[in-house]
Amino acid sequence: MTLRADARRNRARILDVAEKVLVERGTTVSTEEIARAAGVGIGTLFRHFPTKEELIQGVFVARLHRLADDATRAAASPDPGAAIAGFLREAAAQGEVKNALAAMLTSAGVDLHEAAGEAQQEVRRALGTLLRSAQQSGAVRRDLEVADLIGLLAGTSKAIEYAGQDAAARERIVGVILDGLRAPS
Amino acid sequence: MTLRADARRNRARILDVAEKVLVERGTTVSTEEIARAAGVGIGTLFRHFPTKEELIQGVFVARLHRLADDATRAAASPDPGAAIAGFLREAAAQGEVKNALAAMLTSAGVDLHEAAGEAQQEVRRALGTLLRSAQQSGAVRRDLEVADLIGLLAGTSKAIEYAGQDAAARERIVGVILDGLRAPS
DNA sequence: GAATATACGGAGTACGCACTCCGTTTACTA
DNA sequence: TAGTAAACGGAGTGCGTACTCCGTATATTC
């Protein structure tokens, strides 16, 4: 069931462009506009994603996969404390996109956990190992669970959104979270 | 320019019901459904809010006003440290609604700061006094600014969303933030 | 370099939904 | 309580947009 070369190319291109366009202009953009931006006919777009909703989910899942990759890489670091800090900064910085996408899905009445599915599990697993080693090295308080960390990540990127381009403010906010992660309960 | 009694009643009722319906089912609900839920004809709804977008903004602004009230009350407390903690817990708990609304607006391509306008200023002012007294009493690190606090509030309520109904998890997350607010830079 | 399965493009369709219009009703005023 | 300005209700309209269909093009296989 391998896709033809052009089909695979187009699918990737649609996902890529759709992410940009959706984040820039919101879910209200027409599928036609996305297709045009991707340099593809509407027919093609709908063959790959039979529904606008499925397209948005596809974009979201792709984003999650990339996040999972980052998390896996971070989990392999020898200094888990620094890794978690770096990951937080990174995720926070790039998080606006994910925020916007997640917001779209929920505001469109889609259940996130269902939509994310397998990709969500990947992220969870990678963050799990990262968290556990950070806790064993004493860098992070022991009462935290993976779900808490995920929530805090989402929260941090949300908080960062409000700081806009102000680098100092971003750093203050990340600082607050990092200190909170460290402090004993 | 006083509204007739029934008009005022209807306007309030629409705002009230719209908030509930919008949060429950997303921006995609039809105006007709909102009108029906409010027990009002579509004509009436559109006389009060000439545009669906203006309706959503109206709901959002109303929410902000209530938040500003809470903040003002908290700022008047004799123990600013405790007040800020309580406010964080409260705002976080009720924040889901605001999150959902804000998400709707942005995903609909509306500029939040513009939409919030005056109400936003109210919140900012109230939180400003709260923050300053908390800092003078030594309960909160001194390098934080009002904008940071607002961001952290939004972030916290986002983080709490992921904890769902798990009260212990909610408390752990709030704990992280509170510790972070306290710790010296 | 045929042959064929696979993918493409985009005009066309159906439908839902935001918004209008106006005849009817209801709150105010004196 | 009559008169009137203000508000209401909801059938109707037009437009935007998600999705279909099928004739054409292009990758793949031998």
CSV table of C-alpha atoms (C1' of nucleotides) in Angstrom, one decimal:
chain,number,residue,atom,x,y,z
A,1,MET,CA,0.0,0.0,0.0
A,2,THR,CA,2.8,2.4,-0.8
A,3,LEU,CA,1.8,5.7,-2.1
A,4,ARG,CA,3.0,6.9,-5.4
A,5,ALA,CA,5.9,9.3,-5.3
A,6,ASP,CA,3.9,12.4,-6.2
A,7,ALA,CA,1.2,11.5,-3.8
A,8,ARG,CA,3.6,11.2,-0.9
A,9,ARG,CA,5.1,14.5,-1.9
A,10,ASN,CA,1.8,16.3,-2.1
A,11,ARG,CA,0.6,14.9,1.2
A,12,ALA,CA,3.7,16.2,3.0
A,13,ARG,CA,3.4,19.5,1.3
A,14,ILE,CA,-0.2,19.9,2.2
A,15,LEU,CA,0.5,19.1,5.9
A,16,ASP,CA,3.4,21.5,5.9
A,17,VAL,CA,1.6,24.4,4.3
A,18,ALA,CA,-1.7,23.8,6.1
A,19,GLU,CA,0.1,24.2,9.5
A,20,LYS,CA,1.4,27.6,8.5
A,21,VAL,CA,-1.8,28.8,7.0
A,22,LEU,CA,-4.0,27.5,9.8
A,23,VAL,CA,-1.8,29.1,12.5
A,24,GLU,CA,-1.7,32.4,10.6
A,25,ARG,CA,-5.3,32.8,9.8
A,26,GLY,CA,-7.3,30.4,12.0
A,27,THR,CA,-9.6,27.5,11.3
A,28,THR,CA,-11.9,29.7,9.3
A,29,VAL,CA,-9.6,29.6,6.2
A,30,SER,CA,-11.2,27.7,3.4
A,31,THR,CA,-9.9,24.4,2.3
A,32,GLU,CA,-9.6,25.9,-1.1
A,33,GLU,CA,-7.2,28.5,0.1
A,34,ILE,CA,-5.0,25.9,1.8
A,35,ALA,CA,-5.0,23.9,-1.4
A,36,ARG,CA,-4.0,26.9,-3.4
A,37,ALA,CA,-1.2,27.8,-1.0
A,38,ALA,CA,0.1,24.2,-1.3
A,39,GLY,CA,0.0,24.5,-5.1
A,40,VAL,CA,-2.5,21.6,-5.3
A,41,GLY,CA,-6.0,21.2,-6.6
A,42,ILE,CA,-8.9,20.8,-4.1
A,43,GLY,CA,-9.6,17.4,-5.4
A,44,THR,CA,-6.1,16.3,-4.3
A,45,LEU,CA,-6.5,17.8,-0.9
A,46,PHE,CA,-9.7,16.0,-0.3
A,47,ARG,CA,-8.3,12.7,-1.5
A,48,HIS,CA,-5.6,12.9,1.1
A,49,PHE,CA,-7.8,14.3,3.9
A,50,PRO,CA,-11.5,13.4,3.3
A,51,THR,CA,-12.6,16.0,5.7
A,52,LYS,CA,-11.4,19.4,6.8
A,53,GLU,CA,-11.4,18.2,10.4
A,54,GLU,CA,-9.2,15.2,9.4
A,55,LEU,CA,-6.7,17.7,7.8
A,56,ILE,CA,-6.5,19.7,11.0
A,57,GLN,CA,-6.0,16.6,13.0
A,58,GLY,CA,-3.3,15.4,10.6
A,59,VAL,CA,-1.5,18.7,11.1
A,60,PHE,CA,-1.8,18.4,14.9
A,61,VAL,CA,-0.6,14.8,14.9
A,62,ALA,CA,2.4,15.7,12.8
A,63,ARG,CA,3.3,18.5,15.3
A,64,LEU,CA,3.0,16.0,18.2
A,65,HIS,CA,5.4,13.6,16.4
A,66,ARG,CA,8.0,16.3,16.2
A,67,LEU,CA,7.5,17.1,19.8
A,68,ALA,CA,7.9,13.4,20.7
A,69,ASP,CA,11.2,13.3,18.8
A,70,ASP,CA,12.5,16.3,20.8
A,71,ALA,CA,11.4,14.6,24.0
A,72,THR,CA,13.2,11.4,23.1
A,73,ARG,CA,16.3,13.2,22.3
A,74,ALA,CA,16.1,15.1,25.6
A,75,ALA,CA,15.5,11.9,27.5
A,76,ALA,CA,18.8,10.5,26.2
A,77,SER,CA,20.8,13.4,27.7
A,78,PRO,CA,23.4,12.7,30.5
A,79,ASP,CA,22.2,15.7,32.5
A,80,PRO,CA,18.5,15.3,32.9
A,81,GLY,CA,18.1,18.4,34.9
A,82,ALA,CA,19.5,20.6,32.2
A,83,ALA,CA,17.7,18.6,29.6
A,84,ILE,CA,14.4,19.2,31.2
A,85,ALA,CA,15.2,22.9,31.4
A,86,GLY,CA,16.2,23.0,27.8
A,87,PHE,CA,13.2,21.1,26.7
A,88,LEU,CA,10.9,23.5,28.6
A,89,ARG,CA,12.5,26.5,26.9
A,90,GLU,CA,12.4,24.9,23.5
A,91,ALA,CA,8.8,23.6,23.8
A,92,ALA,CA,7.7,26.9,25.2
A,93,ALA,CA,9.2,28.8,22.3
A,94,GLN,CA,7.7,26.6,19.7
A,95,GLY,CA,4.6,26.0,21.6
A,96,GLU,CA,2.5,28.8,20.2
A,97,VAL,CA,1.9,26.8,17.1
A,98,LYS,CA,0.8,23.8,19.0
A,99,ASN,CA,-1.4,26.0,21.2
A,100,ALA,CA,-3.1,27.5,18.3
A,101,LEU,CA,-3.7,24.1,16.7
A,102,ALA,CA,-5.0,22.6,19.9
A,103,ALA,CA,-7.2,25.6,20.4
A,104,MET,CA,-8.6,25.1,17.0
A,105,LEU,CA,-9.4,21.5,17.5
A,106,THR,CA,-11.1,22.0,20.8
A,107,SER,CA,-13.0,25.0,19.6
A,108,ALA,CA,-14.2,22.9,16.8
A,109,GLY,CA,-15.5,20.4,19.3
A,110,VAL,CA,-12.9,17.7,18.7
A,111,ASP,CA,-11.7,15.6,21.6
A,112,LEU,CA,-7.9,16.2,21.8
A,113,HIS,CA,-7.0,12.9,23.5
A,114,GLU,CA,-8.8,11.0,20.9
A,115,ALA,CA,-7.3,12.9,18.0
A,116,ALA,CA,-3.8,12.8,19.3
A,117,GLY,CA,-3.9,9.0,20.0
A,118,GLU,CA,-0.7,7.2,19.4
A,119,ALA,CA,1.4,10.3,19.0
A,120,GLN,CA,0.3,11.4,22.4
A,121,GLN,CA,1.5,8.1,23.8
A,122,GLU,CA,4.9,8.6,22.3
A,123,VAL,CA,5.3,12.0,23.9
A,124,ARG,CA,4.1,10.6,27.2
A,125,ARG,CA,6.6,7.8,27.1
A,126,ALA,CA,9.6,10.0,26.3
A,127,LEU,CA,8.7,12.6,28.9
A,128,GLY,CA,8.2,9.8,31.4
A,129,THR,CA,11.8,8.6,31.1
A,130,LEU,CA,13.0,12.2,31.1
A,131,LEU,CA,11.1,13.0,34.2
A,132,ARG,CA,12.1,9.9,36.1
A,133,SER,CA,15.8,10.4,35.6
A,134,ALA,CA,15.5,14.1,36.5
A,135,GLN,CA,13.9,13.1,39.7
A,136,GLN,CA,16.5,10.5,40.5
A,137,SER,CA,19.3,13.0,39.9
A,138,GLY,CA,17.5,15.2,42.4
A,139,ALA,CA,16.9,18.0,39.9
A,140,VAL,CA,13.1,17.8,40.1
A,141,ARG,CA,10.7,17.2,43.0
A,142,ARG,CA,9.6,13.7,43.4
A,143,ASP,CA,5.9,14.1,43.8
A,144,LEU,CA,5.4,15.1,40.2
A,145,GLU,CA,3.9,12.8,37.6
A,146,VAL,CA,4.1,12.7,33.8
A,147,ALA,CA,0.7,14.2,33.4
A,148,ASP,CA,1.6,17.1,35.6
A,149,LEU,CA,4.7,17.8,33.5
A,150,ILE,CA,2.7,17.7,30.3
A,151,GLY,CA,0.2,20.1,31.8
A,152,LEU,CA,3.0,22.4,33.0
A,153,LEU,CA,4.6,22.3,29.5
A,154,ALA,CA,1.3,23.4,27.9
A,155,GLY,CA,0.9,26.0,30.6
A,156,THR,CA,4.3,27.4,30.1
A,157,SER,CA,3.9,27.8,26.4
A,158,LYS,CA,0.6,29.5,27.1
A,159,ALA,CA,2.2,31.8,29.6
A,160,ILE,CA,5.0,32.6,27.2
A,161,GLU,CA,2.5,33.6,24.5
A,162,TYR,CA,1.7,36.6,26.7
A,163,ALA,CA,5.3,37.7,26.8
A,164,GLY,CA,5.3,38.1,23.1
A,165,GLN,CA,8.8,39.0,21.8
A,166,ASP,CA,10.1,40.2,25.1
A,167,ALA,CA,13.0,37.9,25.7
A,168,ALA,CA,13.6,39.0,29.3
A,169,ALA,CA,9.9,38.3,30.2
A,170,ARG,CA,10.1,34.9,28.6
A,171,GLU,CA,13.1,34.1,30.7
A,172,ARG,CA,11.4,35.3,33.9
A,173,ILE,CA,8.5,33.1,33.3
A,174,VAL,CA,10.5,30.0,32.4
A,175,GLY,CA,12.5,30.8,35.6
A,176,VAL,CA,9.4,30.7,37.7
A,177,ILE,CA,8.4,27.3,36.4
A,178,LEU,CA,11.9,25.9,36.7
A,179,ASP,CA,12.2,27.1,40.3
A,180,GLY,CA,8.8,25.6,41.0
A,181,LEU,CA,9.9,22.2,39.6
A,182,ARG,CA,12.9,22.2,41.8
A,183,ALA,CA,11.5,23.4,45.1
A,184,PRO,CA,10.5,20.7,47.6
A,185,SER,CA,6.8,20.3,48.1
B,1,MET,CA,-30.0,55.9,26.0
B,2,THR,CA,-31.4,53.5,28.6
B,3,LEU,CA,-32.5,50.2,27.3
B,4,ARG,CA,-36.1,49.1,27.8
B,5,ALA,CA,-36.5,46.6,30.6
B,6,ASP,CA,-37.1,43.5,28.4
B,7,ALA,CA,-34.2,44.5,26.2
B,8,ARG,CA,-31.8,44.6,29.1
B,9,ARG,CA,-33.1,41.3,30.4
B,10,ASN,CA,-32.7,39.6,27.1
B,11,ARG,CA,-29.2,41.0,26.5
B,12,ALA,CA,-28.1,39.6,29.8
B,13,ARG,CA,-29.7,36.3,29.2
B,14,ILE,CA,-28.2,36.0,25.8
B,15,LEU,CA,-24.7,36.7,27.1
B,16,ASP,CA,-25.2,34.2,29.9
B,17,VAL,CA,-26.5,31.4,27.8
B,18,ALA,CA,-24.1,32.0,25.0
B,19,GLU,CA,-21.1,31.6,27.3
B,20,LYS,CA,-22.4,28.2,28.4
B,21,VAL,CA,-23.3,27.0,24.9
B,22,LEU,CA,-20.1,28.3,23.3
B,23,VAL,CA,-17.8,26.7,25.9
B,24,GLU,CA,-19.7,23.4,25.6
B,25,ARG,CA,-19.9,23.1,21.9
B,26,GLY,CA,-17.3,25.4,20.4
B,27,THR,CA,-17.6,28.4,18.1
B,28,THR,CA,-19.2,26.3,15.4
B,29,VAL,CA,-22.6,26.4,17.1
B,30,SER,CA,-25.0,28.3,15.0
B,31,THR,CA,-26.3,31.7,16.3
B,32,GLU,CA,-29.8,30.2,15.9
B,33,GLU,CA,-29.0,27.5,18.4
B,34,ILE,CA,-27.7,30.1,20.9
B,35,ALA,CA,-30.9,32.1,20.4
B,36,ARG,CA,-33.1,29.1,20.9
B,37,ALA,CA,-31.2,28.1,24.1
B,38,ALA,CA,-31.7,31.7,25.4
B,39,GLY,CA,-35.4,31.5,24.6
B,40,VAL,CA,-35.1,34.4,22.2
B,41,GLY,CA,-35.7,34.9,18.4
B,42,ILE,CA,-32.8,35.3,16.1
B,43,GLY,CA,-33.9,38.8,15.3
B,44,THR,CA,-33.4,39.8,18.9
B,45,LEU,CA,-30.0,38.2,19.1
B,46,PHE,CA,-28.8,40.1,16.1
B,47,ARG,CA,-30.2,43.4,17.3
B,48,HIS,CA,-28.1,43.1,20.4
B,49,PHE,CA,-25.1,41.7,18.7
B,50,PRO,CA,-25.0,42.7,15.0
B,51,THR,CA,-22.4,40.0,14.4
B,52,LYS,CA,-21.6,36.6,15.7
B,53,GLU,CA,-18.1,37.8,16.3
B,54,GLU,CA,-19.3,40.7,18.4
B,55,LEU,CA,-21.4,38.3,20.4
B,56,ILE,CA,-18.4,36.2,21.2
B,57,GLN,CA,-16.4,39.3,22.1
B,58,GLY,CA,-19.2,40.4,24.4
B,59,VAL,CA,-19.1,37.1,26.2
B,60,PHE,CA,-15.4,37.3,26.6
B,61,VAL,CA,-15.5,40.9,27.9
B,62,ALA,CA,-18.2,40.0,30.4
B,63,ARG,CA,-15.9,37.2,31.6
B,64,LEU,CA,-13.0,39.6,32.0
B,65,HIS,CA,-15.1,42.0,34.0
B,66,ARG,CA,-15.9,39.2,36.5
B,67,LEU,CA,-12.2,38.4,36.7
B,68,ALA,CA,-11.4,42.0,37.3
B,69,ASP,CA,-13.8,42.1,40.2
B,70,ASP,CA,-12.2,39.0,41.7
B,71,ALA,CA,-8.8,40.6,41.3
B,72,THR,CA,-9.9,43.9,42.9
B,73,ARG,CA,-11.3,42.0,45.9
B,74,ALA,CA,-8.1,40.0,46.2
B,75,ALA,CA,-6.0,43.2,46.1
B,76,ALA,CA,-7.8,44.5,49.1
B,77,SER,CA,-6.8,41.6,51.3
B,78,PRO,CA,-4.6,42.2,54.3
B,79,ASP,CA,-2.4,39.2,53.5
B,80,PRO,CA,-1.3,39.6,49.8
B,81,GLY,CA,0.7,36.4,49.7
B,82,ALA,CA,-2.3,34.3,50.7
B,83,ALA,CA,-4.5,36.4,48.4
B,84,ILE,CA,-2.4,35.8,45.4
B,85,ALA,CA,-2.4,32.1,46.2
B,86,GLY,CA,-6.1,32.0,46.5
B,87,PHE,CA,-6.6,34.0,43.4
B,88,LEU,CA,-4.4,31.7,41.5
B,89,ARG,CA,-6.3,28.7,42.7
B,90,GLU,CA,-9.6,30.3,41.9
B,91,ALA,CA,-8.6,31.7,38.5
B,92,ALA,CA,-7.1,28.4,37.6
B,93,ALA,CA,-10.3,26.5,38.5
B,94,GLN,CA,-12.6,28.8,36.6
B,95,GLY,CA,-10.0,29.5,33.9
B,96,GLU,CA,-11.1,26.7,31.6
B,97,VAL,CA,-14.0,28.8,30.5
B,98,LYS,CA,-11.8,31.8,29.7
B,99,ASN,CA,-9.3,29.6,28.0
B,100,ALA,CA,-11.9,28.2,25.7
B,101,LEU,CA,-13.3,31.6,24.9
B,102,ALA,CA,-9.9,33.1,24.2
B,103,ALA,CA,-9.0,30.2,22.0
B,104,MET,CA,-12.2,30.7,20.0
B,105,LEU,CA,-11.4,34.3,19.5
B,106,THR,CA,-7.8,33.8,18.4
B,107,SER,CA,-8.7,30.8,16.2
B,108,ALA,CA,-11.3,33.0,14.6
B,109,GLY,CA,-8.6,35.5,13.8
B,110,VAL,CA,-9.5,38.2,16.3
B,111,ASP,CA,-6.9,40.2,18.1
B,112,LEU,CA,-7.4,39.6,21.8
B,113,HIS,CA,-5.9,42.7,23.1
B,114,GLU,CA,-8.0,44.8,20.9
B,115,ALA,CA,-11.2,42.8,21.8
B,116,ALA,CA,-10.5,42.9,25.5
B,117,GLY,CA,-9.8,46.6,25.6
B,118,GLU,CA,-11.0,48.4,28.7
B,119,ALA,CA,-11.8,45.3,30.6
B,120,GLN,CA,-8.2,44.1,30.1
B,121,GLN,CA,-7.0,47.3,31.7
B,122,GLU,CA,-9.2,46.8,34.8
B,123,VAL,CA,-7.7,43.4,35.3
B,124,ARG,CA,-4.2,44.7,34.8
B,125,ARG,CA,-4.7,47.5,37.3
B,126,ALA,CA,-6.1,45.3,40.0
B,127,LEU,CA,-3.4,42.6,39.6
B,128,GLY,CA,-0.8,45.4,39.6
B,129,THR,CA,-1.7,46.5,43.1
B,130,LEU,CA,-2.0,42.9,44.3
B,131,LEU,CA,1.4,42.0,42.9
B,132,ARG,CA,3.1,45.0,44.3
B,133,SER,CA,1.9,44.5,47.8
B,134,ALA,CA,2.7,40.8,47.6
B,135,GLN,CA,6.3,41.8,46.6
B,136,GLN,CA,6.6,44.3,49.4
B,137,SER,CA,5.5,41.7,52.0
B,138,GLY,CA,8.2,39.4,50.6
B,139,ALA,CA,5.8,36.8,49.5
B,140,VAL,CA,6.7,37.1,45.8
B,141,ARG,CA,10.0,37.6,44.0
B,142,ARG,CA,10.7,41.2,43.1
B,143,ASP,CA,11.7,40.8,39.5
B,144,LEU,CA,8.2,39.8,38.3
B,145,GLU,CA,6.0,42.3,36.4
B,146,VAL,CA,2.3,42.4,36.0
B,147,ALA,CA,2.4,41.1,32.5
B,148,ASP,CA,4.4,38.1,33.8
B,149,LEU,CA,1.8,37.4,36.4
B,150,ILE,CA,-1.0,37.6,33.8
B,151,GLY,CA,0.8,35.2,31.6
B,152,LEU,CA,1.4,32.8,34.5
B,153,LEU,CA,-2.3,32.9,35.4
B,154,ALA,CA,-3.3,32.0,31.9
B,155,GLY,CA,-0.6,29.3,31.9
B,156,THR,CA,-1.7,27.9,35.2
B,157,SER,CA,-5.3,27.5,34.1
B,158,LYS,CA,-4.1,25.9,30.9
B,159,ALA,CA,-2.0,23.5,32.9
B,160,ILE,CA,-4.9,22.7,35.2
B,161,GLU,CA,-7.0,21.8,32.2
B,162,TYR,CA,-4.8,18.8,31.7
B,163,ALA,CA,-5.3,17.6,35.2
B,164,GLY,CA,-9.0,17.3,34.6
B,165,GLN,CA,-11.0,16.4,37.7
B,166,ASP,CA,-7.9,15.0,39.6
B,167,ALA,CA,-7.8,17.3,42.6
B,168,ALA,CA,-4.4,16.1,43.8
B,169,ALA,CA,-2.9,16.8,40.4
B,170,ARG,CA,-4.4,20.2,40.3
B,171,GLU,CA,-2.9,20.9,43.7
B,172,ARG,CA,0.5,19.7,42.6
B,173,ILE,CA,0.5,22.0,39.6
B,174,VAL,CA,-0.6,25.0,41.6
B,175,GLY,CA,2.1,24.1,44.1
B,176,VAL,CA,4.8,24.2,41.5
B,177,ILE,CA,3.7,27.7,40.4
B,178,LEU,CA,3.4,29.1,43.9
B,179,ASP,CA,6.9,27.8,44.8
B,180,GLY,CA,8.2,29.3,41.6
B,181,LEU,CA,6.7,32.7,42.5
B,182,ARG,CA,8.3,32.6,45.9
B,183,ALA,CA,11.8,31.4,45.1
B,184,PRO,CA,14.5,34.0,44.7
B,185,SER,CA,15.7,34.4,41.1
C,1,DG,C1',7.6,2.3,-24.7
C,2,DA,C1',3.0,0.2,-24.0
C,3,DA,C1',-0.3,-0.8,-20.6
C,4,DT,C1',-2.6,0.2,-16.4
C,5,DA,C1',-3.3,1.5,-11.9
C,6,DT,C1',-2.9,5.5,-9.4
C,7,DA,C1',-3.2,10.3,-8.6
C,8,DC,C1',-4.4,14.9,-10.2
C,9,DG,C1',-7.4,19.2,-11.2
C,10,DG,C1',-11.2,22.0,-10.8
C,11,DA,C1',-15.9,23.0,-12.4
C,12,DG,C1',-20.1,22.0,-10.2
C,13,DT,C1',-23.5,21.0,-6.3
C,14,DA,C1',-25.9,21.1,-2.1
C,15,DC,C1',-26.3,22.9,2.1
C,16,DG,C1',-25.8,25.4,6.3
C,17,DC,C1',-25.5,29.4,8.4
C,18,DA,C1',-25.0,34.5,9.2
C,19,DC,C1',-27.7,38.2,8.6
C,20,DT,C1',-32.2,41.2,6.9
C,21,DC,C1',-36.8,42.8,6.9
C,22,DC,C1',-41.0,43.9,8.5
C,23,DG,C1',-45.5,42.8,10.6
C,24,DT,C1',-46.7,42.1,15.5
C,25,DT,C1',-46.1,42.9,20.4
C,26,DT,C1',-44.7,45.1,24.6
C,27,DA,C1',-42.8,48.5,27.7
C,28,DC,C1',-42.9,53.2,28.8
C,29,DT,C1',-45.1,58.3,29.2
C,30,DA,C1',-48.5,61.6,30.4
D,1,DT,C1',-55.5,54.1,29.1
D,2,DA,C1',-54.3,55.9,24.7
D,3,DG,C1',-50.6,56.7,22.0
D,4,DT,C1',-46.0,55.8,20.5
D,5,DA,C1',-41.4,54.6,20.4
D,6,DA,C1',-38.8,50.6,21.3
D,7,DA,C1',-38.2,45.8,21.0
D,8,DC,C1',-39.5,41.2,19.5
D,9,DG,C1',-39.9,37.0,16.4
D,10,DG,C1',-38.9,34.2,12.6
D,11,DA,C1',-39.6,33.3,7.7
D,12,DG,C1',-36.7,34.3,4.0
D,13,DT,C1',-32.3,35.3,1.3
D,14,DG,C1',-27.8,35.0,-0.5
D,15,DC,C1',-23.3,33.7,-0.1
D,16,DG,C1',-19.5,31.0,1.2
D,17,DT,C1',-17.7,26.8,1.6
D,18,DA,C1',-17.1,21.7,2.3
D,19,DC,C1',-17.2,18.0,-0.6
D,20,DT,C1',-18.1,15.1,-5.3
D,21,DC,C1',-17.2,13.5,-9.9
D,22,DC,C1',-14.9,12.4,-13.7
D,23,DG,C1',-12.1,13.5,-17.7
D,24,DT,C1',-7.1,14.1,-17.9
D,25,DA,C1',-2.3,13.4,-16.6
D,26,DT,C1',1.6,11.0,-14.7
D,27,DA,C1',4.1,7.4,-12.1
D,28,DT,C1',5.2,2.5,-12.2
D,29,DT,C1',5.9,-2.1,-14.2
D,30,DC,C1',7.2,-5.4,-17.7
